[in-house]
Amino acid sequence: MSRQAAQPAQPLLQELWQTKAWRLFPLLFMYMTGLTLLVPHVPGIMNDYFAQRRAGHTLRCDELPTDAPVLDMAACRDAHADVVLWSSWTSFFSNSLVSIVLTPLLGHWSDLHGRKPFFLVAQACSCIPLTIVLLYLTYDVPLLWYYVVQVFISSLSSVTVSLAFIADLLSPANRTATFGLIMAMLSVSVIVGPAAGAAIDPISAALAALAVVGTCALYTLFILPESLSPQAIEAARTRQQQQQQQQQQQQREAGGSSSALQRSASGVVATSTLRAARILLRSPLFKRLTLCMMLLGVVSEGLQDLLIQYLKLKLPSFGVADVSHIFMIFGACGLLVQTVVLPNLLRWLGEQRVLVVSLAASSVQQLILAAAPSKNIALLGLGVGSLGSMSFPTISSMKSINSQEHEQGSVQGALYGARALASGTGPLLFALLFALFTKTDSPLPYFPGAPFVFGFVLMLVAMAVASTIPSNAGGSAGSIEARQVVSAGGEGSGDGEALLHKSSRVQTPSEDGAGIEAAALWPSAGLTARRSRDLEGGGSGSGSGIGVLAAAGEPGGVSDRSRLSS
């Protein structure tokens, strides 16, 4: 059982100090700031690399003169689509395939061996893509290794371990507030890091990032406490042994046939999938919410892997400083929306109307980006789109409020699975459209804003669906805090595993509220955990400014493997 679970709640600051949980905050700030130092430079580095592959010689696309050879100009233009395609396929494999298998295992292993080793593993792995970029800049090592590495290290997230760390140390009453502090800390770090990185050259930024991550590893080793007690680790190992014995018993009962056991396991997976589908489609309300959520997922994920390369192509003067401005806008706007705008709008309008407003903001953002006549207008569109970050929390809340207490985990788990499916297909759809309307050998007319027109249409469909949802579907009476409790209440193992990847606690959900608080913070914690994988791997994305703080239907969050960066 969590070491604080049986104790009465203390004042938050007092408990943070006594448990030494406060030591996590400087680590996360330093770590995420260091990782984002290189982020403003990576989109240009990637574009130059793919342009050089096409042209067969060194190119600096940002410095290309207007009278440059036609082939060089074509290579720079087509390189944007190449970056987006590579990053989208990387995101598909890492998020839809590798993470599904590896992330739950890592959470389980952290229960068996403690949290600190996995902080260190995440920090070590985050150095790999940084090193690849540095070797490319100094020794011309192929950057394709950058994408290969992303596929395999995408599941290693310091933020998911951080959520587990907090759940281990703090009482349930203080966890939600602490999760919010973590998200605020990460939002500040993605404002500071890119701004500092844009002021120095790429090699210096890469070296500084590696130095900061190394310092974080030393901090983890010597200052950060282990959050799991020896008793909790021993209890987890005992449970694992019991599970193994049960599996062996099942195998013996099946006649010792491993194939029979595999068929049984496959049946469990199939049953779980069918149960999730029934949950999502069991009523007209759930069908509408599921459709809205998947449309949001397609648009927001597609935008993440596209935005910066699109802006660099459409606005040739869009440079390193402008990339850092994107981070600053999304850091500030995301923090403002999640802490001020969303709570007040929920009190005034209720969930259903807030959902419509947020979808409308996302649709306006798509139109502004499709036109984007100047940098200022594009940045304005991103600021407006930050209101779209209210969509997913309202959908999650309405589904929870309209579910029985005992099935909260199953509902949220099914919702997470459906969104994961959208997150795998969205980048590929947007990348294909971007390539079809931008490549020089495409038969279609040149129109780089086509993916955003597609996103606008999808958002209109989502708005139409959301407008048919009853206005009282969200139980909008009462404060946002009360709704968070209702939304999270009774969260089962499915939700805890989905949101914290089975790493947030040793005890069952009935014994501990870790999964509950995580679900209440899902808009900012769960998705931020996903984004944490984005920065930690160094950046698989095409340079979408939203990889750190999402715009279209996602809350602002920070990633470990920044998809803004490519």
Coordinates of C-alpha atoms in Angstrom, one line a residue:
M1 CA 0.0 0.0 0.0
S2 CA 1.2 3.5 -0.7
R3 CA 3.1 4.8 2.3
Q4 CA 0.7 7.7 2.6
A5 CA -2.6 6.0 1.9
A6 CA -3.5 5.2 5.5
Q7 CA -2.5 8.5 6.9
P8 CA -4.7 11.6 7.2
A9 CA -4.0 14.3 4.6
Q10 CA -1.4 16.9 5.6
P11 CA -1.2 20.4 4.1
L12 CA 0.3 20.1 0.6
L13 CA 3.5 22.0 1.2
Q14 CA 4.1 20.2 4.5
E15 CA 3.7 16.8 2.9
L16 CA 5.8 17.7 -0.1
W17 CA 8.6 18.7 2.3
Q18 CA 8.4 15.8 4.7
T19 CA 8.2 13.1 2.0
K20 CA 11.0 14.9 0.0
A21 CA 8.6 14.8 -3.1
W22 CA 9.5 18.4 -3.7
R23 CA 12.9 17.2 -5.0
L24 CA 11.1 16.0 -8.2
F25 CA 10.2 19.6 -9.3
P26 CA 13.7 21.0 -9.9
L27 CA 14.6 17.7 -11.6
L28 CA 11.7 17.9 -14.0
F29 CA 12.2 21.6 -14.7
M30 CA 15.9 21.2 -15.4
Y31 CA 15.4 18.0 -17.4
M32 CA 12.7 19.3 -19.7
T33 CA 14.4 22.7 -20.1
G34 CA 17.5 20.9 -21.2
L35 CA 15.8 18.7 -23.6
T36 CA 14.1 21.6 -25.3
L37 CA 17.3 23.6 -25.9
L38 CA 17.8 21.9 -29.3
V39 CA 14.2 21.8 -30.3
P40 CA 14.1 25.2 -32.2
H41 CA 17.0 24.0 -34.4
V42 CA 15.8 20.5 -35.3
P43 CA 13.2 21.4 -37.9
G44 CA 15.7 23.3 -40.0
I45 CA 18.4 20.6 -39.5
M46 CA 15.9 17.9 -40.7
N47 CA 14.8 19.9 -43.7
D48 CA 18.4 20.5 -44.8
Y49 CA 19.3 16.8 -44.4
F50 CA 16.5 15.6 -46.6
A51 CA 17.1 18.3 -49.1
Q52 CA 20.7 17.2 -49.3
R53 CA 19.7 13.7 -49.9
R54 CA 17.6 14.8 -52.9
A55 CA 20.1 17.3 -54.3
G56 CA 23.2 15.1 -53.7
H57 CA 25.2 18.0 -52.2
T58 CA 25.2 20.3 -49.2
L59 CA 22.3 22.6 -48.9
R60 CA 21.1 25.2 -46.4
C61 CA 17.5 25.8 -47.4
D62 CA 17.0 28.8 -45.1
E63 CA 19.9 30.5 -46.8
L64 CA 19.0 29.5 -50.4
P65 CA 19.1 32.6 -52.6
T66 CA 16.1 33.4 -54.8
D67 CA 18.1 32.8 -58.0
A68 CA 19.3 29.3 -56.8
P69 CA 19.2 26.4 -59.3
V70 CA 15.7 25.0 -59.9
L71 CA 16.7 21.6 -58.7
D72 CA 18.0 22.9 -55.4
M73 CA 14.8 24.9 -54.8
A74 CA 12.7 21.8 -55.6
A75 CA 14.8 19.7 -53.3
C76 CA 14.2 22.1 -50.4
R77 CA 10.5 22.2 -51.2
D78 CA 10.1 18.4 -51.3
A79 CA 12.2 17.9 -48.2
H80 CA 9.4 19.3 -46.0
A81 CA 7.1 16.5 -47.1
D82 CA 9.9 14.0 -46.6
V83 CA 10.4 15.1 -43.0
V84 CA 6.7 14.9 -42.3
L85 CA 6.3 11.4 -43.8
W86 CA 9.3 10.0 -41.9
S87 CA 8.1 11.5 -38.6
S88 CA 4.5 10.4 -39.2
W89 CA 5.5 6.8 -39.8
T90 CA 7.8 6.9 -36.8
S91 CA 4.9 8.2 -34.7
F92 CA 2.7 5.4 -36.0
F93 CA 5.1 2.6 -35.2
S94 CA 6.1 4.1 -31.8
N95 CA 2.7 5.1 -30.6
S96 CA 0.5 2.4 -32.1
L97 CA 2.8 -0.6 -31.9
V98 CA 5.9 -0.3 -29.7
S99 CA 4.3 1.7 -26.9
I100 CA 1.3 -0.5 -26.6
V101 CA 3.6 -3.5 -25.7
L102 CA 6.5 -1.8 -23.9
T103 CA 4.9 0.9 -21.8
P104 CA 2.8 -1.4 -19.5
L105 CA 5.9 -3.6 -19.1
L106 CA 8.0 -0.7 -18.0
G107 CA 5.4 0.3 -15.5
H108 CA 5.3 -3.2 -14.1
W109 CA 9.1 -3.4 -13.9
S110 CA 9.2 -0.1 -12.0
D111 CA 6.9 -1.6 -9.4
L112 CA 9.3 -4.5 -9.1
H113 CA 12.6 -2.5 -9.0
G114 CA 11.7 1.0 -7.9
R115 CA 11.2 4.4 -9.8
K116 CA 14.8 5.7 -9.7
P117 CA 16.2 3.2 -12.2
F118 CA 13.6 4.2 -14.7
F119 CA 14.3 7.9 -14.3
L120 CA 17.9 7.0 -15.1
V121 CA 17.0 4.8 -18.1
A122 CA 14.8 7.6 -19.5
Q123 CA 17.5 10.1 -19.1
A124 CA 20.1 7.9 -20.7
C125 CA 17.9 7.1 -23.7
S126 CA 17.1 10.8 -24.2
C127 CA 20.8 11.4 -24.8
I128 CA 20.7 9.0 -27.8
P129 CA 18.8 11.3 -30.3
L130 CA 20.7 14.3 -29.0
T131 CA 23.9 12.5 -29.7
I132 CA 22.8 11.5 -33.2
V133 CA 22.0 15.2 -34.1
L134 CA 25.4 16.3 -32.6
L135 CA 27.2 13.6 -34.6
Y136 CA 25.4 14.7 -37.8
L137 CA 26.4 18.3 -37.2
T138 CA 30.0 17.4 -36.5
Y139 CA 30.8 14.2 -38.5
D140 CA 27.9 13.9 -40.9
V141 CA 26.4 10.8 -39.4
P142 CA 23.1 9.9 -41.2
L143 CA 20.1 11.4 -39.5
L144 CA 17.9 8.5 -40.4
W145 CA 19.2 6.8 -37.3
Y146 CA 17.4 9.5 -35.4
Y147 CA 14.0 8.2 -36.5
V148 CA 15.0 4.5 -36.0
V149 CA 15.9 5.3 -32.4
Q150 CA 12.6 7.1 -31.8
V151 CA 10.6 4.0 -32.5
F152 CA 12.2 2.0 -29.8
I153 CA 12.7 4.6 -27.0
S154 CA 9.3 6.3 -27.3
S155 CA 7.9 4.3 -24.4
L156 CA 10.5 5.6 -21.9
S157 CA 8.8 8.6 -20.3
S158 CA 10.0 10.5 -17.2
V159 CA 6.6 12.1 -16.8
T160 CA 4.7 8.8 -16.3
V161 CA 7.4 7.8 -13.8
S162 CA 6.9 11.2 -12.1
L163 CA 3.2 10.6 -11.7
A164 CA 3.9 7.2 -10.2
F165 CA 6.6 8.8 -7.9
I166 CA 4.0 11.3 -6.6
A167 CA 1.4 8.6 -6.2
D168 CA 3.8 6.6 -4.1
L169 CA 4.7 9.5 -1.7
L170 CA 1.6 11.7 -1.3
S171 CA -1.8 11.1 0.2
P172 CA -4.7 10.9 -2.2
A173 CA -6.0 14.3 -1.2
N174 CA -2.8 16.0 -2.3
R175 CA -2.1 14.2 -5.5
T176 CA -4.4 16.0 -7.9
A177 CA -2.9 19.4 -6.8
T178 CA 0.6 18.0 -7.2
F179 CA -0.1 16.7 -10.6
G180 CA -1.3 20.1 -11.5
L181 CA 2.0 21.6 -10.2
I182 CA 4.0 19.2 -12.3
M183 CA 2.1 20.2 -15.4
A184 CA 2.6 23.9 -14.6
M185 CA 6.3 23.2 -14.1
L186 CA 6.6 21.5 -17.4
S187 CA 4.7 24.2 -19.2
V188 CA 7.2 26.8 -17.9
S189 CA 10.1 24.6 -18.9
V190 CA 9.0 24.5 -22.5
I191 CA 8.8 28.3 -22.5
V192 CA 12.3 28.7 -21.1
G193 CA 14.1 25.9 -22.9
P194 CA 13.4 26.8 -26.6
A195 CA 13.9 30.5 -26.0
A196 CA 17.3 29.8 -24.5
G197 CA 18.2 27.3 -27.3
A198 CA 17.2 29.7 -30.0
A199 CA 19.8 32.2 -28.8
I200 CA 22.8 29.8 -29.4
D201 CA 24.0 27.8 -32.3
P202 CA 22.8 24.1 -32.9
I203 CA 26.1 22.5 -31.8
S204 CA 26.2 24.5 -28.6
A205 CA 22.5 23.7 -27.9
A206 CA 23.1 20.0 -28.4
L207 CA 26.2 20.0 -26.1
A208 CA 24.3 22.1 -23.5
A209 CA 21.3 19.7 -23.6
L210 CA 23.6 16.7 -23.1
A211 CA 25.3 18.4 -20.1
V212 CA 21.9 19.3 -18.5
V213 CA 20.7 15.7 -18.9
G214 CA 23.9 14.4 -17.4
T215 CA 23.5 16.8 -14.5
C216 CA 19.9 15.4 -14.1
A217 CA 21.3 11.9 -13.9
L218 CA 23.6 12.9 -11.1
Y219 CA 20.7 14.6 -9.3
T220 CA 18.6 11.5 -9.6
L221 CA 21.4 9.3 -8.3
F222 CA 22.4 11.4 -5.3
I223 CA 19.5 13.7 -4.4
L224 CA 16.2 12.2 -5.6
P225 CA 14.8 9.7 -3.1
E226 CA 13.4 6.3 -4.0
S227 CA 9.6 6.7 -3.7
L228 CA 8.8 3.0 -3.3
S229 CA 9.5 1.5 0.1
P230 CA 11.3 -1.9 0.3
Q231 CA 8.0 -3.3 1.6
A232 CA 6.1 -2.1 -1.5
I233 CA 8.7 -3.5 -3.8
E234 CA 8.7 -6.9 -2.0
A235 CA 4.9 -6.9 -2.2
A236 CA 5.0 -6.3 -5.9
R237 CA 7.5 -9.1 -6.4
T238 CA 5.3 -11.5 -4.3
R239 CA 2.3 -10.7 -6.5
Q240 CA 4.4 -11.4 -9.6
Q241 CA 5.3 -14.8 -8.2
Q242 CA 1.7 -15.5 -7.5
Q243 CA 0.7 -14.5 -11.0
Q244 CA 3.4 -16.7 -12.4
Q245 CA 2.2 -19.6 -10.3
Q246 CA -1.4 -19.1 -11.5
Q247 CA -0.2 -19.0 -15.1
Q248 CA 1.7 -22.3 -14.6
Q249 CA -1.4 -23.8 -13.0
Q250 CA -3.5 -22.7 -16.0
Q251 CA -1.0 -24.2 -18.4
R252 CA -1.1 -27.5 -16.5
E253 CA -4.9 -27.5 -16.5
A254 CA -4.7 -26.9 -20.3
G255 CA -2.7 -30.0 -20.7
G256 CA 0.7 -28.4 -20.6
S257 CA 0.1 -26.9 -24.0
S258 CA 1.7 -23.5 -24.5
S259 CA -0.5 -23.1 -27.7
A260 CA -3.6 -23.6 -25.6
L261 CA -2.4 -21.0 -23.1
Q262 CA -1.6 -18.6 -26.0
R263 CA -5.1 -19.2 -27.4
S264 CA -6.6 -18.4 -24.0
A265 CA -4.5 -15.2 -23.8
S266 CA -5.6 -14.2 -27.3
G267 CA -9.2 -14.8 -26.2
V268 CA -8.8 -12.5 -23.3
V269 CA -7.4 -9.7 -25.6
A270 CA -10.2 -10.2 -28.1
T271 CA -12.8 -10.1 -25.3
S272 CA -11.3 -6.9 -23.9
T273 CA -11.4 -5.3 -27.3
L274 CA -15.0 -6.2 -27.9
R275 CA -15.9 -5.0 -24.4
A276 CA -14.3 -1.7 -25.2
A277 CA -16.2 -1.4 -28.4
R278 CA -19.5 -2.1 -26.7
I279 CA -18.8 0.5 -24.1
L280 CA -18.0 3.2 -26.7
L281 CA -21.0 2.4 -28.8
R282 CA -23.6 1.4 -26.2
S283 CA -25.8 4.5 -26.4
P284 CA -26.4 7.4 -28.7
L285 CA -24.6 9.7 -26.3
F286 CA -21.5 7.5 -26.1
K287 CA -21.4 7.1 -29.9
R288 CA -21.4 10.9 -30.4
L289 CA -18.8 11.5 -27.8
T290 CA -16.6 8.7 -29.3
L291 CA -16.9 10.2 -32.7
C292 CA -16.0 13.7 -31.5
M293 CA -13.0 12.3 -29.6
M294 CA -11.7 10.4 -32.6
L295 CA -12.1 13.3 -35.0
L296 CA -10.2 15.5 -32.4
G297 CA -7.5 12.9 -32.2
V298 CA -7.0 12.7 -35.9
V299 CA -6.8 16.5 -36.3
S300 CA -4.6 17.2 -33.2
E301 CA -2.2 14.4 -33.9
G302 CA -2.0 15.2 -37.6
L303 CA -1.3 18.8 -36.7
Q304 CA 1.5 17.8 -34.4
D305 CA 3.6 16.1 -37.1
L306 CA 3.1 18.8 -39.6
L307 CA 2.9 22.4 -38.3
I308 CA 6.5 23.7 -38.3
Q309 CA 7.4 22.1 -41.6
Y310 CA 4.3 23.7 -43.1
L311 CA 5.1 27.1 -41.7
K312 CA 8.7 26.9 -42.9
L313 CA 7.5 26.0 -46.4
K314 CA 4.7 28.6 -46.6
L315 CA 6.6 31.4 -44.8
P316 CA 10.3 31.2 -45.9
S317 CA 11.4 33.6 -43.2
F318 CA 10.1 31.3 -40.5
G319 CA 13.3 30.5 -38.6
V320 CA 14.7 29.3 -35.3
A321 CA 13.4 32.2 -33.2
D322 CA 9.9 31.7 -34.6
V323 CA 9.9 28.1 -33.5
S324 CA 10.7 29.2 -30.0
H325 CA 7.9 31.7 -30.2
I326 CA 5.5 28.8 -30.9
F327 CA 6.6 27.1 -27.7
M328 CA 6.2 30.3 -25.7
I329 CA 2.7 30.8 -27.1
F330 CA 1.6 27.3 -26.4
G331 CA 3.2 27.2 -23.0
A332 CA 1.5 30.4 -21.9
C333 CA -1.8 29.8 -23.6
G334 CA -2.0 26.2 -22.5
L335 CA -1.3 27.1 -18.9
L336 CA -3.9 29.9 -19.0
V337 CA -6.6 27.8 -20.6
Q338 CA -6.2 24.8 -18.3
T339 CA -5.9 26.8 -15.0
V340 CA -8.3 29.8 -15.6
V341 CA -10.4 29.5 -18.8
L342 CA -11.6 25.9 -18.5
P343 CA -12.7 25.9 -14.9
N344 CA -14.7 29.1 -15.3
L345 CA -16.3 28.1 -18.6
L346 CA -17.4 24.8 -17.1
R347 CA -19.1 26.7 -14.3
W348 CA -20.8 29.1 -16.6
L349 CA -21.7 26.9 -19.6
G350 CA -21.4 23.3 -18.7
E351 CA -19.5 20.5 -20.5
Q352 CA -21.6 20.3 -23.6
R353 CA -21.4 24.0 -24.5
V354 CA -17.7 24.1 -23.6
L355 CA -17.1 21.2 -26.0
V356 CA -18.9 23.1 -28.8
V357 CA -16.9 26.2 -28.0
S358 CA -13.6 24.3 -28.0
L359 CA -14.4 22.6 -31.3
A360 CA -15.3 25.9 -32.8
A361 CA -11.9 27.3 -31.7
S362 CA -10.1 24.4 -33.3
S363 CA -12.0 24.8 -36.5
V364 CA -11.1 28.6 -36.6
Q365 CA -7.5 27.6 -36.0
Q366 CA -7.5 25.3 -39.0
L367 CA -8.8 28.0 -41.3
I368 CA -6.3 30.6 -40.0
L369 CA -3.4 28.1 -40.5
A370 CA -4.6 27.1 -44.0
A371 CA -4.4 30.8 -45.0
A372 CA -1.5 31.9 -42.8
P373 CA -0.5 35.0 -44.8
S374 CA 2.1 36.0 -42.2
K375 CA 3.9 34.8 -39.1
N376 CA 1.8 36.9 -36.8
I377 CA -1.4 35.6 -38.2
A378 CA -0.2 32.0 -37.9
L379 CA 0.8 32.6 -34.3
L380 CA -2.6 34.1 -33.7
G381 CA -4.2 31.0 -35.0
L382 CA -2.2 28.9 -32.6
G383 CA -3.2 31.0 -29.7
V384 CA -6.9 30.7 -30.7
G385 CA -6.5 27.0 -31.1
S386 CA -5.3 26.6 -27.5
L387 CA -9.0 26.9 -26.6
G388 CA -9.4 23.6 -28.4
S389 CA -7.5 22.0 -25.5
M390 CA -10.7 22.0 -23.6
S391 CA -12.3 19.4 -25.8
F392 CA -10.8 16.1 -24.6
P393 CA -11.3 16.8 -20.8
T394 CA -15.0 17.6 -21.4
I395 CA -15.5 14.4 -23.4
S396 CA -13.8 12.4 -20.8
S397 CA -15.9 14.1 -18.0
M398 CA -19.2 13.5 -19.8
K399 CA -18.5 9.8 -20.4
S400 CA -17.5 9.4 -16.7
I401 CA -20.5 11.2 -15.4
N402 CA -22.8 9.0 -17.6
S403 CA -21.2 5.7 -16.4
Q404 CA -21.7 3.6 -13.4
E405 CA -19.2 3.9 -10.7
H406 CA -17.9 0.4 -11.0
E407 CA -17.1 0.7 -14.7
Q408 CA -15.2 4.0 -14.7
G409 CA -11.9 2.3 -15.4
S410 CA -13.4 0.3 -18.4
V411 CA -14.9 3.5 -19.8
Q412 CA -11.8 5.6 -19.6
G413 CA -9.7 2.7 -20.8
A414 CA -11.9 2.3 -23.9
L415 CA -11.8 6.0 -24.5
Y416 CA -8.0 6.0 -24.3
G417 CA -7.8 3.0 -26.7
A418 CA -10.0 4.7 -29.3
R419 CA -8.0 7.9 -29.1
A420 CA -4.8 5.9 -29.5
L421 CA -6.2 4.5 -32.7
A422 CA -6.8 8.0 -33.9
S423 CA -3.3 9.1 -32.9
G424 CA -1.9 6.5 -35.2
T425 CA -3.9 7.4 -38.3
G426 CA -4.0 11.2 -38.0
P427 CA -0.4 11.9 -38.7
L428 CA -0.4 9.5 -41.7
L429 CA -3.5 11.2 -43.2
F430 CA -2.1 14.7 -42.8
A431 CA 1.3 13.7 -44.1
L432 CA -0.2 12.1 -47.2
L433 CA -2.2 15.2 -48.0
F434 CA 0.8 17.5 -47.4
A435 CA 2.9 15.4 -49.8
L436 CA 0.2 15.3 -52.4
F437 CA -0.2 19.1 -52.4
T438 CA 3.4 20.2 -52.0
K439 CA 5.7 17.9 -53.9
T440 CA 7.0 19.1 -57.2
D441 CA 6.2 15.8 -59.0
S442 CA 2.6 15.7 -57.7
P443 CA -0.2 16.1 -60.3
L444 CA -2.2 18.1 -57.8
P445 CA -2.0 21.9 -57.6
Y446 CA 0.4 23.4 -55.0
F447 CA -1.6 24.1 -51.9
P448 CA 0.3 23.4 -48.6
G449 CA -2.7 24.4 -46.5
A450 CA -4.8 21.4 -47.8
P451 CA -4.3 19.3 -44.6
F452 CA -5.7 22.2 -42.5
V453 CA -8.8 22.5 -44.8
F454 CA -9.3 18.8 -44.2
G455 CA -8.9 19.4 -40.5
F456 CA -11.5 22.2 -40.7
V457 CA -14.0 19.9 -42.3
L458 CA -13.4 17.3 -39.7
M459 CA -13.9 19.9 -36.9
L460 CA -17.2 21.0 -38.6
V461 CA -18.4 17.5 -38.5
A462 CA -17.4 17.2 -34.8
M463 CA -19.2 20.5 -34.0
A464 CA -22.3 19.2 -35.7
V465 CA -22.2 16.0 -33.7
A466 CA -21.5 17.8 -30.4
S467 CA -24.4 20.2 -31.0
T468 CA -26.8 17.2 -30.9
I469 CA -25.6 16.2 -27.4
P470 CA -28.1 17.1 -24.6
S471 CA -26.9 20.2 -22.7
N472 CA -27.4 18.4 -19.4
A473 CA -25.2 15.4 -20.4
G474 CA -22.3 16.7 -18.4
G475 CA -24.0 17.3 -15.1
S476 CA -22.7 20.9 -15.3
A477 CA -24.0 22.0 -11.8
G478 CA -21.3 22.6 -9.3
S479 CA -17.7 23.5 -9.4
I480 CA -15.0 22.1 -11.6
E481 CA -13.5 20.5 -8.5
A482 CA -16.7 18.6 -7.9
R483 CA -16.8 17.5 -11.5
Q484 CA -13.3 16.3 -11.3
V485 CA -14.2 14.1 -8.3
V486 CA -17.3 12.8 -10.1
S487 CA -15.3 12.2 -13.3
A488 CA -12.6 10.4 -11.5
G489 CA -14.7 8.7 -8.8
G490 CA -14.5 4.9 -8.8
E491 CA -11.8 4.7 -11.3
G492 CA -10.9 1.1 -11.8
S493 CA -7.8 -0.7 -12.7
G494 CA -8.3 -0.2 -16.4
D495 CA -8.1 3.5 -16.1
G496 CA -5.2 3.5 -13.7
E497 CA -3.3 1.3 -16.1
A498 CA -4.2 3.3 -19.1
L499 CA -3.3 6.7 -17.6
L500 CA -0.3 5.8 -15.5
H501 CA 0.7 2.8 -17.6
K502 CA 0.4 0.5 -14.6
S503 CA 3.2 2.3 -12.9
S504 CA 1.5 4.6 -10.5
R505 CA 0.9 2.3 -7.6
V506 CA 1.5 -1.1 -6.1
Q507 CA -1.9 -1.5 -4.5
T508 CA -5.1 -2.1 -6.2
P509 CA -7.3 0.8 -7.3
S510 CA -9.7 0.2 -4.5
E511 CA -6.9 0.7 -2.0
D512 CA -5.4 3.8 -3.6
G513 CA -6.7 6.8 -5.4
A514 CA -3.6 7.3 -7.6
G515 CA -5.6 6.4 -10.7
I516 CA -8.4 8.6 -9.6
E517 CA -6.4 11.7 -9.3
A518 CA -4.6 10.9 -12.6
A519 CA -7.9 10.6 -14.3
A520 CA -9.1 13.9 -12.9
L521 CA -5.9 15.4 -14.3
W522 CA -6.1 13.4 -17.5
P523 CA -6.4 16.5 -19.7
S524 CA -3.1 17.8 -18.4
A525 CA -1.4 14.7 -16.9
G526 CA -2.3 11.8 -19.1
L527 CA -1.7 13.5 -22.4
T528 CA 1.3 15.2 -21.0
A529 CA 2.6 11.8 -20.2
R530 CA 2.2 10.9 -23.8
R531 CA 3.9 14.1 -24.8
S532 CA 6.7 13.4 -22.4
R533 CA 7.7 10.5 -24.6
D534 CA 7.9 13.0 -27.5
L535 CA 10.6 15.1 -25.9
E536 CA 12.5 12.4 -24.1
G537 CA 13.4 10.7 -27.3
G538 CA 14.6 13.9 -28.8
G539 CA 11.9 14.5 -31.3
S540 CA 10.4 12.2 -33.8
G541 CA 8.0 14.7 -35.2
S542 CA 8.1 16.9 -38.2
G543 CA 8.3 20.0 -36.2
S544 CA 4.8 20.6 -35.2
G545 CA 4.7 23.4 -32.7
I546 CA 2.0 21.5 -31.0
G547 CA 4.1 18.5 -30.0
V548 CA 4.8 20.1 -26.7
L549 CA 1.6 21.9 -26.1
A550 CA -1.3 20.7 -28.1
A551 CA -3.8 22.9 -29.8
A552 CA -6.6 21.0 -31.6
G553 CA -8.6 19.2 -29.0
E554 CA -5.7 18.4 -26.7
P555 CA -4.5 20.0 -23.6
G556 CA -1.2 21.5 -23.4
G557 CA 1.4 19.2 -22.3
V558 CA 5.0 18.5 -22.5
S559 CA 6.7 15.6 -24.2
D560 CA 10.0 13.9 -23.7
R561 CA 10.3 13.2 -27.4
S562 CA 9.3 16.5 -28.9
R563 CA 7.4 16.1 -32.1
L564 CA 7.8 19.8 -32.5
S565 CA 11.4 19.4 -33.1
S566 CA 11.9 17.7 -36.4

